[in-house]
CSV table of C-alpha atoms in Angstrom, one decimal:
chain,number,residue,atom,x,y,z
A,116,UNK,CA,-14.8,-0.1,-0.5
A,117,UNK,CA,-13.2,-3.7,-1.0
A,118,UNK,CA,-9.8,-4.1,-1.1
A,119,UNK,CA,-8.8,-7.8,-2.2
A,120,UNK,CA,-4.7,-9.2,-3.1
A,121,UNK,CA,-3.3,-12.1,-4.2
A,122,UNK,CA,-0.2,-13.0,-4.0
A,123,UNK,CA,2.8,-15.5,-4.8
A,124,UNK,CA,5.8,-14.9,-2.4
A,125,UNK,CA,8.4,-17.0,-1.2
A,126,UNK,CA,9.9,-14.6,1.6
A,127,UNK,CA,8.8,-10.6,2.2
A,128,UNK,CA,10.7,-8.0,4.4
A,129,UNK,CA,9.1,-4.6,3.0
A,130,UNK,CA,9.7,-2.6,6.0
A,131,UNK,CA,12.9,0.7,6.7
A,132,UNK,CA,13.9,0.7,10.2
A,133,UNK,CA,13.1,3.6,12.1
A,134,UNK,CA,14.1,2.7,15.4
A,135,UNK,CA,17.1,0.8,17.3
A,136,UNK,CA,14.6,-1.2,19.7
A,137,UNK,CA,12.3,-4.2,18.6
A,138,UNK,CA,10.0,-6.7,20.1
A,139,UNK,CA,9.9,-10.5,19.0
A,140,UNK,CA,6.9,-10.3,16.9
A,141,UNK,CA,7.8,-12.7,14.3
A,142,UNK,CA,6.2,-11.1,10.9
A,143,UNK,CA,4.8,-7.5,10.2
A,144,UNK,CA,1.6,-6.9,8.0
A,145,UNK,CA,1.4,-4.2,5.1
A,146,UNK,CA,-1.4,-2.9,2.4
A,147,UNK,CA,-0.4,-2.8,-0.6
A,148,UNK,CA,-3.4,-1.3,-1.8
A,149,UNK,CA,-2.9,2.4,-3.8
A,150,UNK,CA,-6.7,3.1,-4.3
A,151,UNK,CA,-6.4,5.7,-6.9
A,152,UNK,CA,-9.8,7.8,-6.8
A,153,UNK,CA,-11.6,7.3,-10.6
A,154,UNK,CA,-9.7,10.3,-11.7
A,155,UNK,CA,-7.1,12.6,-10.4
A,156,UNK,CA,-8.2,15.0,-7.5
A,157,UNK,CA,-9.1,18.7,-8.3
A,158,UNK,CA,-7.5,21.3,-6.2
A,159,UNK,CA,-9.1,21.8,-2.9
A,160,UNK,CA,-10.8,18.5,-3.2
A,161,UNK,CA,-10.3,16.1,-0.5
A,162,UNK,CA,-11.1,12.6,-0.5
A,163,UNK,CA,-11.9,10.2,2.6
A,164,UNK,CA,-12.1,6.0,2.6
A,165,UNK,CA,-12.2,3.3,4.5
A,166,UNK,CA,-11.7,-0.2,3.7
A,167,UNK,CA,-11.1,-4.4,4.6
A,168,UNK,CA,-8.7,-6.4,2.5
A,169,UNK,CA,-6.2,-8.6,3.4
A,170,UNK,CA,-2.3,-7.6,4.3
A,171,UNK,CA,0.4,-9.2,3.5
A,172,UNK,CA,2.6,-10.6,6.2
A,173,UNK,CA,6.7,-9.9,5.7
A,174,UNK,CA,7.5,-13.4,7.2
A,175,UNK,CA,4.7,-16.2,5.8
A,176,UNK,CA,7.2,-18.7,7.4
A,177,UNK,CA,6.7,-17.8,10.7
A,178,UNK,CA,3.0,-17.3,10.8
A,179,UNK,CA,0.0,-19.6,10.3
A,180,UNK,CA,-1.4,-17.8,7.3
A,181,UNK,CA,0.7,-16.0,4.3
A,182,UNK,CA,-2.2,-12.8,4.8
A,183,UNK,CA,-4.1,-11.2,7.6
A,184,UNK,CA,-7.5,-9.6,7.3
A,185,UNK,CA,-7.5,-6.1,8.4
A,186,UNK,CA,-9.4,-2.7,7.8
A,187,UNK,CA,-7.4,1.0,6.9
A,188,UNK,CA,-8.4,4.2,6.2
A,189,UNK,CA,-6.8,6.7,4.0
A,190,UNK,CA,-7.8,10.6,3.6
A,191,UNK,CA,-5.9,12.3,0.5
A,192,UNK,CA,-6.2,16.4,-0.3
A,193,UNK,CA,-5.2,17.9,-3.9
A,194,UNK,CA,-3.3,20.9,-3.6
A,195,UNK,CA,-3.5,21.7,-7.7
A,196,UNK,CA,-4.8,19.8,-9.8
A,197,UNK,CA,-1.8,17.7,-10.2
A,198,UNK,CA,-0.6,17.3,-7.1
A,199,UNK,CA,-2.0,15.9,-3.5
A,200,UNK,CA,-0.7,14.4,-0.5
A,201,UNK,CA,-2.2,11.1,1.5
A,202,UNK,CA,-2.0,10.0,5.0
A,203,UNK,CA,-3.1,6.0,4.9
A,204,UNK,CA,-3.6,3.6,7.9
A,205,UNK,CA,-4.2,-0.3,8.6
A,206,UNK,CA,-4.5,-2.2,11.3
A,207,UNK,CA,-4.7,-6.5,11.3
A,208,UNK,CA,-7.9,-8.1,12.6
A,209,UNK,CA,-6.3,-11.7,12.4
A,210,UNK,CA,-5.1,-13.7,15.0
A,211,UNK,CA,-2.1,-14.8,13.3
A,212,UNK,CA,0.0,-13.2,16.4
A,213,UNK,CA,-0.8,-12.0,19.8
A,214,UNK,CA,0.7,-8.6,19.0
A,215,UNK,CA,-1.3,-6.0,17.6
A,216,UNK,CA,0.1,-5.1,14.3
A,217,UNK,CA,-0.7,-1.8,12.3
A,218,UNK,CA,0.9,0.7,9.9
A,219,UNK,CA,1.2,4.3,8.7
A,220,UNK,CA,2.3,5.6,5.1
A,221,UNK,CA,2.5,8.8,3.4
A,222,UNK,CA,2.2,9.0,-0.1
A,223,UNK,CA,2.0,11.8,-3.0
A,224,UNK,CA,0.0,11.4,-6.3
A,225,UNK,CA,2.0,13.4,-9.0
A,226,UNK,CA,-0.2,13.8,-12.5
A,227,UNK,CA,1.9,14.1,-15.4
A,228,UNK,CA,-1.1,15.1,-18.2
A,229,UNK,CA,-4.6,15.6,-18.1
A,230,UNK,CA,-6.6,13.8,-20.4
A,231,UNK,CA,-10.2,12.2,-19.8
A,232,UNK,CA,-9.8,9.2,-21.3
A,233,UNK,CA,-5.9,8.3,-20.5
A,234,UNK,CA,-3.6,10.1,-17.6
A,235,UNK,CA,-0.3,9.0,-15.7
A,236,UNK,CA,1.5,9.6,-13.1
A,237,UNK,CA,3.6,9.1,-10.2
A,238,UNK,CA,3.2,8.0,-6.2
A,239,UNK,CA,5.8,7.6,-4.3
A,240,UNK,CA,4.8,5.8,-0.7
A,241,UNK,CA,6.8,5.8,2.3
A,242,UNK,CA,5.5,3.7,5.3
A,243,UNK,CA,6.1,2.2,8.7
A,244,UNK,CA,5.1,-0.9,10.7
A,245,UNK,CA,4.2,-1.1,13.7
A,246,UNK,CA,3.7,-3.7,16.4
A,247,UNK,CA,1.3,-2.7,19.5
A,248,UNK,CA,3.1,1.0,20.7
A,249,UNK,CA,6.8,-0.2,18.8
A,250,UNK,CA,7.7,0.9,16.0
A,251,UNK,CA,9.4,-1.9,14.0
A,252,UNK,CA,10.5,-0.9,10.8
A,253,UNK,CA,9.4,0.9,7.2
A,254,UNK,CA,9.4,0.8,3.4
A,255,UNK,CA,8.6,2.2,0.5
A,256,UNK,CA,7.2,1.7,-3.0
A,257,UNK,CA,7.3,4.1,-5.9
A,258,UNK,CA,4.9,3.2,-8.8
A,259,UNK,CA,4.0,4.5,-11.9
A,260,UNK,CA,0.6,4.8,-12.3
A,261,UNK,CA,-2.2,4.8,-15.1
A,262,UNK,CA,-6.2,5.6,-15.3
A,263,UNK,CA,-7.9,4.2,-18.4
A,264,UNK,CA,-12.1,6.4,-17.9
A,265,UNK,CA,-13.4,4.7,-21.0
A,266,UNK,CA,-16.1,3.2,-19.2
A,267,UNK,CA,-17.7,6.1,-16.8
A,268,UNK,CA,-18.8,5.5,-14.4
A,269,UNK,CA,-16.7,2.5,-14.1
A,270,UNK,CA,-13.0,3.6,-14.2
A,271,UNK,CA,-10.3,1.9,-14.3
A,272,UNK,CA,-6.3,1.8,-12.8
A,273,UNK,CA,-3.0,-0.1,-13.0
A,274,UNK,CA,0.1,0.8,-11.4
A,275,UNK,CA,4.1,-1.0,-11.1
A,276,UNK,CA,7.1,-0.2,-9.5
A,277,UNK,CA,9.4,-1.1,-7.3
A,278,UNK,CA,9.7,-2.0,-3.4
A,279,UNK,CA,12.4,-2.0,-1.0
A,280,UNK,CA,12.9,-2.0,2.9
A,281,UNK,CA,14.6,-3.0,5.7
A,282,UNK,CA,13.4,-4.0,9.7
A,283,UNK,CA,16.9,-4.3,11.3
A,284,UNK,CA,20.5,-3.9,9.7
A,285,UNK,CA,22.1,-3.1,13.0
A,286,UNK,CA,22.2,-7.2,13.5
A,287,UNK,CA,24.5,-9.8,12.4
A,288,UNK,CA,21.3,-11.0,10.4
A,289,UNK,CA,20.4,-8.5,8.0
A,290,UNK,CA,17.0,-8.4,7.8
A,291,UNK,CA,16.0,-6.7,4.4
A,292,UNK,CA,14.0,-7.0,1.4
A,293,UNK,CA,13.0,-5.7,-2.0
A,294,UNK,CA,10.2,-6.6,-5.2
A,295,UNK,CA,7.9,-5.4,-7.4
A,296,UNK,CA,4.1,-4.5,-6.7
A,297,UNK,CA,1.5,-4.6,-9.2
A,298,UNK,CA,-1.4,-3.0,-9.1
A,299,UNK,CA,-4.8,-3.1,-11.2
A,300,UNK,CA,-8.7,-1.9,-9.7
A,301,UNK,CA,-11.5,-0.1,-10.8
A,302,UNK,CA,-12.9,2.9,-9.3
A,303,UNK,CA,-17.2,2.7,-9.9
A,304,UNK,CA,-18.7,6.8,-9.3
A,305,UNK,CA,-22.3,6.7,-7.9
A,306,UNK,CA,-22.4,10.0,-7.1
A,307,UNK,CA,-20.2,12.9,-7.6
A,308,UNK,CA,-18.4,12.4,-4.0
A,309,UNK,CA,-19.5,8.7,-3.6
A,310,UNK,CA,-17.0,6.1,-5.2
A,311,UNK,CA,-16.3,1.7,-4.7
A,312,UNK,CA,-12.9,0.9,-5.0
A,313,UNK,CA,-12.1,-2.9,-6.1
A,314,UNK,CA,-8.5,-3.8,-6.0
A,315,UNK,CA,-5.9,-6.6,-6.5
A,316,UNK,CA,-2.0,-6.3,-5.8
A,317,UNK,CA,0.1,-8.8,-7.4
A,318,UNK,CA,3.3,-9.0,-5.5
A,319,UNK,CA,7.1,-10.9,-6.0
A,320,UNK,CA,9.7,-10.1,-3.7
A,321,UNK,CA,12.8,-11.3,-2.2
A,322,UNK,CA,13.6,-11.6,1.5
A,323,UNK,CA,17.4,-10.8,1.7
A,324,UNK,CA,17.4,-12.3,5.0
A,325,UNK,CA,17.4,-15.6,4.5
């Protein structure tokens, strides 16, 4: 699977703080990949990938590059047909800092109809950062999201909403943010439980903290 992003951003903080204590790693990394499967999960299914793309960083200012290149993995189990649950991971390659940076989310995928050729639906995504063993702060985005399987085996996906989070508010410096994601990929079936997952994210948010 190959995750790819672009993205135009004058200032990021995407991350909820989670914990009082932080170190002086200057900028976080996120994915804010969704990789929707080419059609919803049935129930009992369960779904495994792994990944590279590039993360954003939640301060480009204070980093060499505005992205890091990193790998995650994501396994994702339908409970009905409409519903399943996701556990995703990533962790930066770069050397943009000396810290090791990485990240957990937890996400649902809600289906709201079931037809082959068009379906919606919801994903709310709640995730934290991390930077080696401390936990730094958290987010979360809540798209809508769309299939369009006119093409089969090559099916495609789009999905927008909103983002928000915070990595300290206990300071004088508030250090918070909020945007909009965009997402649009295509999901190509080989076999009946092999899938590639191509995948931009277009991304504009505002960093609160400066």
């Amino acid at each position: 699977m190959l995750l790819m992003s672009k993205t135009k951003i004058k200032l990021i903080i995407i991350f909820f703080t989670l914990s009082t204590f932080f170190s002086c790693v200057p900028s976080l990394v996120y994915s804010p990949s969704i990789n929707l499967p080419p059609k919803p999960l049935e129930k009992d299914e369960t779904q495994i990938l792994g990944g590279v793309g590039y993360f954003l960083e939640t301060r480009p200012d204070r980093v060499p590059s505005k992205m890091a290149f990193g790998g995650e993995a994501t396994i994702r189990h339908a409970f009905i047909n409409s519903f399943s649950l996701q556990l995703e991971s990533w962790y930066d390659f770069s050397n943009n800092v000396e810290d090791g940076r990485w990240g957990l989310s937890l996400a649902s995928n809600i289906v709201f109809n079931d037809s082959s050729n068009f379906r919606f639906g919801l994903m709310p995504i709640f995730a934290t950062a991390f930077a080696d063993n401390s936990m730094e702060g958290g987010g979360c985005y809540i798209p809508i999201t769309f299939w369009f399987n006119h093409l089969d085996p090559v099916n495609f996906y789009t999905a927008l909403g909103p983002v928000v989070g915070i990595r300290d508010i206990t300071g004088e410096n508030k250090e918070w943010g909020w945007g909009i994601i965009m997402n649009a990929g295509c999901g190509i079936l080989f076999q009946n439980n092999i899938t590639l997952n191509l995948e931009l994210a277009f991304i504009k948010q505002v960093n609160e903290y400066n």
